[in-house]
Short mmCIF file of C-alpha atoms and ligand atoms in Angstrom, two decimals:
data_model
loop_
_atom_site.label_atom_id
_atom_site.label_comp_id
_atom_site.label_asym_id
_atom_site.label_seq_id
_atom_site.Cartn_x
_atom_site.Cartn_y
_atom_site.Cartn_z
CA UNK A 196 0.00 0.00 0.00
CA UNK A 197 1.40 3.56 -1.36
CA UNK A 198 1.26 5.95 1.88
CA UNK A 199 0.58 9.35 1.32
CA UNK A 200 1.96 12.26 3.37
CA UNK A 201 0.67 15.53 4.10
CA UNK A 202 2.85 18.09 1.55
CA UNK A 203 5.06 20.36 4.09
CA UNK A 204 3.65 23.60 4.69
CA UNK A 205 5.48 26.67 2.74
CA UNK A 206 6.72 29.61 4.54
CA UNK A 207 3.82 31.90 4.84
CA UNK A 208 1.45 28.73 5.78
CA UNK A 209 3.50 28.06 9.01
CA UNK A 210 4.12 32.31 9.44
CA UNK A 211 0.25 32.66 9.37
CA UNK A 212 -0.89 29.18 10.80
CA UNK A 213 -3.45 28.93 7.88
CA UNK A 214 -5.10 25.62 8.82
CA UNK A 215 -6.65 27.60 12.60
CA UNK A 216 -8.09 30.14 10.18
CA UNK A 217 -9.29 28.03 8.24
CA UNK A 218 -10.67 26.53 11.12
CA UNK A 219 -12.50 30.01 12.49
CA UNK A 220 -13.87 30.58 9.34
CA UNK A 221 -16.06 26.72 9.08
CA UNK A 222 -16.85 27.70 12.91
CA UNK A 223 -18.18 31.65 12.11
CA UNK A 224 -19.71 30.05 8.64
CA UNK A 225 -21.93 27.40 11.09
CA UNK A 226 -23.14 29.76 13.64
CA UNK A 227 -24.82 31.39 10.84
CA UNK A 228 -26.61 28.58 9.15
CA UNK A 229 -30.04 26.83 9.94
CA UNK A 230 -29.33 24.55 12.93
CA UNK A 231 -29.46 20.88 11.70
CA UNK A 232 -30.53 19.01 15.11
CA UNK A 233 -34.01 18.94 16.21
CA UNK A 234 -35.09 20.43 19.83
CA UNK A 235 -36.64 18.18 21.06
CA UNK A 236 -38.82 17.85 23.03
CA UNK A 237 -40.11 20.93 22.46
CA UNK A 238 -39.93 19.71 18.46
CA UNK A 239 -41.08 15.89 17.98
CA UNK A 240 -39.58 14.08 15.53
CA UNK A 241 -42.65 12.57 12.69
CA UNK A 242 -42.94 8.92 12.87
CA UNK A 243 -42.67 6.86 10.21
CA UNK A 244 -44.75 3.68 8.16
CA UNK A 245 -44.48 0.80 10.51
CA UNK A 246 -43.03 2.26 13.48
CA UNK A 247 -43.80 0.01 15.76
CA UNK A 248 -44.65 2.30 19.54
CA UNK A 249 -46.53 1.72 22.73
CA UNK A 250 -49.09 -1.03 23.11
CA UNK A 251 -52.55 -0.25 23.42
CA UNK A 252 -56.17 -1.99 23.35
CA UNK A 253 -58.95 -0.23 20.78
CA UNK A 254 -61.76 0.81 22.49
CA UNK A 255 -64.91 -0.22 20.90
CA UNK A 256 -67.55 3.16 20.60
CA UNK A 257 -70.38 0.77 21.09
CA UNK A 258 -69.31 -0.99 24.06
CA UNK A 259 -66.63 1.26 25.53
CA UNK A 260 -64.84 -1.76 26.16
CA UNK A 261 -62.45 -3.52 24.36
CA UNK A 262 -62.94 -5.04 21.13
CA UNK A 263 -60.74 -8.08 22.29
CA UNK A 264 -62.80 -11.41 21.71
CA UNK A 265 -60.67 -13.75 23.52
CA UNK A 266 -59.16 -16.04 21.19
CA UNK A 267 -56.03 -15.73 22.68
CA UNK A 268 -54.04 -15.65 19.19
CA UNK A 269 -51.33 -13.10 20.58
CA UNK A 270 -50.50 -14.61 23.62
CA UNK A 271 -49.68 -17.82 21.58
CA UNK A 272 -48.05 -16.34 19.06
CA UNK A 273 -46.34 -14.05 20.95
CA UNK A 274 -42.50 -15.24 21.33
CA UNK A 275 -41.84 -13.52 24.59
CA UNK A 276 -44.45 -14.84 26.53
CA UNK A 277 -45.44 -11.04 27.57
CA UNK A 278 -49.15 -11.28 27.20
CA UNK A 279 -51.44 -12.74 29.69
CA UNK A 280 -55.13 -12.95 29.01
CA UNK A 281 -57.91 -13.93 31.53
CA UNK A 282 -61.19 -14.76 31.14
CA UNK A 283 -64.37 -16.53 31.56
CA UNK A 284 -67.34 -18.13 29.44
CA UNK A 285 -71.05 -17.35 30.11
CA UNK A 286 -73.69 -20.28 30.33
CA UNK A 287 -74.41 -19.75 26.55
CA UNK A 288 -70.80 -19.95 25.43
CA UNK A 289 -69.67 -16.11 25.13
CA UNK A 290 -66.44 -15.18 26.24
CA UNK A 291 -65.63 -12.32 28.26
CA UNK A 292 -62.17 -11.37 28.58
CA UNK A 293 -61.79 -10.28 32.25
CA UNK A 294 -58.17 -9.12 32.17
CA UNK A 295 -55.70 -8.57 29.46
CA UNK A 296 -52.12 -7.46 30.32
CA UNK A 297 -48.89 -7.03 28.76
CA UNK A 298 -45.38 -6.97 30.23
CA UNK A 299 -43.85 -4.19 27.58
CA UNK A 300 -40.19 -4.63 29.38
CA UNK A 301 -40.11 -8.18 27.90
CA UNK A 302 -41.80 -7.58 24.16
CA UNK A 303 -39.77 -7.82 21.56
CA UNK A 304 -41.43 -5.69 19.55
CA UNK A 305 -42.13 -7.74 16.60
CA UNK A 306 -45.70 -7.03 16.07
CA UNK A 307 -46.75 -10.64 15.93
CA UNK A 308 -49.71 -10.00 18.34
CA UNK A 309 -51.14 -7.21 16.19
CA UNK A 310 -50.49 -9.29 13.04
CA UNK A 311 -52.45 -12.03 14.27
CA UNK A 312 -55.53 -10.37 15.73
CA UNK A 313 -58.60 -11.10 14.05
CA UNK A 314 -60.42 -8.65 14.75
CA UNK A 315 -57.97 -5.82 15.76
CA UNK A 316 -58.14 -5.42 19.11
CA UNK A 317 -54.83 -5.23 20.16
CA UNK A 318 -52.39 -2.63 18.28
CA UNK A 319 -49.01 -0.61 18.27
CA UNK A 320 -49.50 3.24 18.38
CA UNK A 321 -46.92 5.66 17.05
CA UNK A 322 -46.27 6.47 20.35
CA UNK A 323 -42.58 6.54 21.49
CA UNK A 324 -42.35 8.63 24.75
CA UNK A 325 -43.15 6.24 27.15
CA UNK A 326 -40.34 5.41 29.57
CA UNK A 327 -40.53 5.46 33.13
CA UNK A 328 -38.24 4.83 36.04
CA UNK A 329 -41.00 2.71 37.56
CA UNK A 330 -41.30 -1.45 35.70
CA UNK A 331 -44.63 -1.86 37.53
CA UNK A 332 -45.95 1.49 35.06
CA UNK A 333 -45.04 -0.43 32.17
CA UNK A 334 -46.55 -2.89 32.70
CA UNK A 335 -49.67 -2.37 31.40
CA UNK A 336 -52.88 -4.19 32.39
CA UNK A 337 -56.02 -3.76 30.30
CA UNK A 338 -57.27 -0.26 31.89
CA UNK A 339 -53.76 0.94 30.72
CA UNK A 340 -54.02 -0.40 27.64
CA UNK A 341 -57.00 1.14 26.92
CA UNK A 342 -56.32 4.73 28.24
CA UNK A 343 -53.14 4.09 25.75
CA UNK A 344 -55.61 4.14 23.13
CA UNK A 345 -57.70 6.66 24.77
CA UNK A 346 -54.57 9.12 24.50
CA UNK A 347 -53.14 8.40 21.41
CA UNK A 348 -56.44 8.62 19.46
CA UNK A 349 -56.96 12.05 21.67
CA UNK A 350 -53.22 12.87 20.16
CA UNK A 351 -53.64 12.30 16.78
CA UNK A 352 -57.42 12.33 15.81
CA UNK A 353 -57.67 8.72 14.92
CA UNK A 354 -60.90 6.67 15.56
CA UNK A 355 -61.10 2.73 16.04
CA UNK A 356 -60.40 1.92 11.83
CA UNK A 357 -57.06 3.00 13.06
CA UNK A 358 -54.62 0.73 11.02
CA UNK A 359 -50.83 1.41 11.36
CA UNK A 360 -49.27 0.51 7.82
CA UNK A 361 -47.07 -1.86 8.94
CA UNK A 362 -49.57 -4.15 8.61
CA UNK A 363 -50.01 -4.60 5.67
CA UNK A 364 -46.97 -6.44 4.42
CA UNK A 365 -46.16 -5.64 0.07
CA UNK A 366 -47.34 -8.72 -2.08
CA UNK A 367 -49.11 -10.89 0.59
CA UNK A 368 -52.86 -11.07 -1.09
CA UNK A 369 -55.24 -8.96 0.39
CA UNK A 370 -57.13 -12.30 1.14
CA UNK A 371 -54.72 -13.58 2.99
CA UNK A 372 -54.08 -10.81 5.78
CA UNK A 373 -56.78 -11.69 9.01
CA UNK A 374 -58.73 -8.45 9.50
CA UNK A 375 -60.37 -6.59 6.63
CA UNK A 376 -59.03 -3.62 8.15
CA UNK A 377 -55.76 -4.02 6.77
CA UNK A 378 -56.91 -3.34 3.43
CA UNK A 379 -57.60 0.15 4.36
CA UNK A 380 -54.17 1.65 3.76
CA UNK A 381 -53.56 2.96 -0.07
CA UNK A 382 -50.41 2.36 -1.87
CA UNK A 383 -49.57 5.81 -2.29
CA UNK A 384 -49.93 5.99 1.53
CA UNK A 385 -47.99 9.15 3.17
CA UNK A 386 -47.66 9.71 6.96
CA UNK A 387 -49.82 12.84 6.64
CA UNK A 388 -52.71 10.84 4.75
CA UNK A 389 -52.27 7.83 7.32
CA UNK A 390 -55.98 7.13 8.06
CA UNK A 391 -58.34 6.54 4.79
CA UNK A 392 -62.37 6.48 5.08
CA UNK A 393 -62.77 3.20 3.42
CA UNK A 394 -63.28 -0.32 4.19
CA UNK A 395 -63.27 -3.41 2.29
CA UNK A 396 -65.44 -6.14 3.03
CA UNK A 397 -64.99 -9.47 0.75
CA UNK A 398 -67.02 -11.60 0.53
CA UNK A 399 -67.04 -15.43 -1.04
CA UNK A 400 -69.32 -16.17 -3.77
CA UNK A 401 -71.09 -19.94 -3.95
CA UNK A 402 -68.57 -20.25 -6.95
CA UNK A 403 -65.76 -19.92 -4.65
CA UNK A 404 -64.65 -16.37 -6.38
CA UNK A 405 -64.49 -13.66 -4.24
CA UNK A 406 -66.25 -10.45 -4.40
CA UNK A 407 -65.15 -7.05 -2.74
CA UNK A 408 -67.33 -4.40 -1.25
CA UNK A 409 -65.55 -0.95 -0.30
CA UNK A 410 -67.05 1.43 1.89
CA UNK A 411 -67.03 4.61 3.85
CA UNK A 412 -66.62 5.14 7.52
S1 SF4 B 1350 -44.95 -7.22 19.86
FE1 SF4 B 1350 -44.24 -9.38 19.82
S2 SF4 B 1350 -43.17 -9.65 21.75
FE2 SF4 B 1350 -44.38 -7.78 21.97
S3 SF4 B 1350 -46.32 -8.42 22.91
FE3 SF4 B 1350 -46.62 -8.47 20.68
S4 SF4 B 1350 -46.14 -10.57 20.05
FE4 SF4 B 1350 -45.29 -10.27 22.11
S1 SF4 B 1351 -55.69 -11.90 19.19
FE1 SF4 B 1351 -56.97 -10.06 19.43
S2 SF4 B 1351 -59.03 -10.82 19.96
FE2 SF4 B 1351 -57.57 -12.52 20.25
S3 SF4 B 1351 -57.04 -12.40 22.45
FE3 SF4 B 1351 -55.48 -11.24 21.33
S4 SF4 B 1351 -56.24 -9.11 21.32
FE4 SF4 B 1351 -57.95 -10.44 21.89
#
């Protein structure tokens, strides 16, 4: 390998110490430009497709409750063992989920939970500030879950149709994905135009095609 050495500085270079001026004038150039780091928190930074932020529970308008069903999908699925769900059956056979909880200091964050829901109960806000010196805060049981929701739809304007774009993963069949919410999100999606007023509902023909009803909420 050919090394390279720094030419020797001429006369008037070392006389007038050229490379500190040089210096002085990047430093009086910068204290003049626009500043390039963000102050936060007083300026938050915009959060982008698929972040994947603080747990929270939708809250059903009709019920007030959660929209959670029981099935218990995401505490299967989910590889750190961070959800626990109880709950009990009526004498007809409905379930009512009596507590839902999630350890947040021992997700992984990989989404699997909201992925998997069929009816998207359970989802991942684009909330990011949520750190606390105390573990028992974050670990959230189902009233904190909810009032997760209850802020971040307060935040942002959001309603239950809330869909974070993440979930709905590029070339996977529309059929395919669980919750007909997922089709909600248009390709030319943009964090400003997150939320769009349409659903789709499909629906199987006796034929076995498929037939696909959009409309507004
Ligand atoms: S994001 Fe993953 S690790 Fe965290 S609760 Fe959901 S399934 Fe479990
Ligand atoms: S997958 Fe959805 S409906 Fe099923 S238990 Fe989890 S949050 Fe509830």
């Amino acid at each position: 390998m050919k090394v390279q050495y720094k030419p020797k500085r001429n006369l008037l270079e070392t006389i007038f110490q050229v490379e500190i001026l040089q210096g002085m004038a990047l430093t009086l150039r910068k204290m003049f430009s626009p500043p390039v780091t963000r102050q936060y928190p007083d300026e938050k930074p915009p959060m982008y497709p698929g972040f994947r932020g603080q747990h929270a529970l939708v809250r059903d308008p009709v019920t007030n409750d959660s929209k959670c069903i029981g099935c218990m999908r995401c505490a299967t699925v989910c590889p750190s063992r961070c959800i626990q769900i109880r709950y009990h059956d009526d004498e007809r056979g409905k379930r009512f989920v009596d507590q839902y909880a999630i350890d947040v200091l021992r997700c992984v964050f990989c989404g699997y939970c909201v992925e998997v829901c069929p009816v998207g109960a359970v989802t991942m806000t684009e909330v990011f500030e949520y750190a606390n010196y105390d573990r028992a805060a974050i670990h959230y049981d189902k009233g904190a879950l909810l009032e997760n929701w209850d802020n971040f739809i307060a935040q942002t304007g959001y309603d239950e149709t809330y869909v974070n774009p993440f979930w709905r993963p590029r070339g996977i069949p529309a059929s395919l994905l669980p919750a007909s919410q997922r089709m909600n999100v248009p390709d030319d999606w943009t964090i400003k135009g997150q939320f769009v007023g349409t659903k789709v509902r499909q629906t199987q023909e006796s034929d076995g095609s498929t037939h696909a009803e959009e409309s507004n909420v």
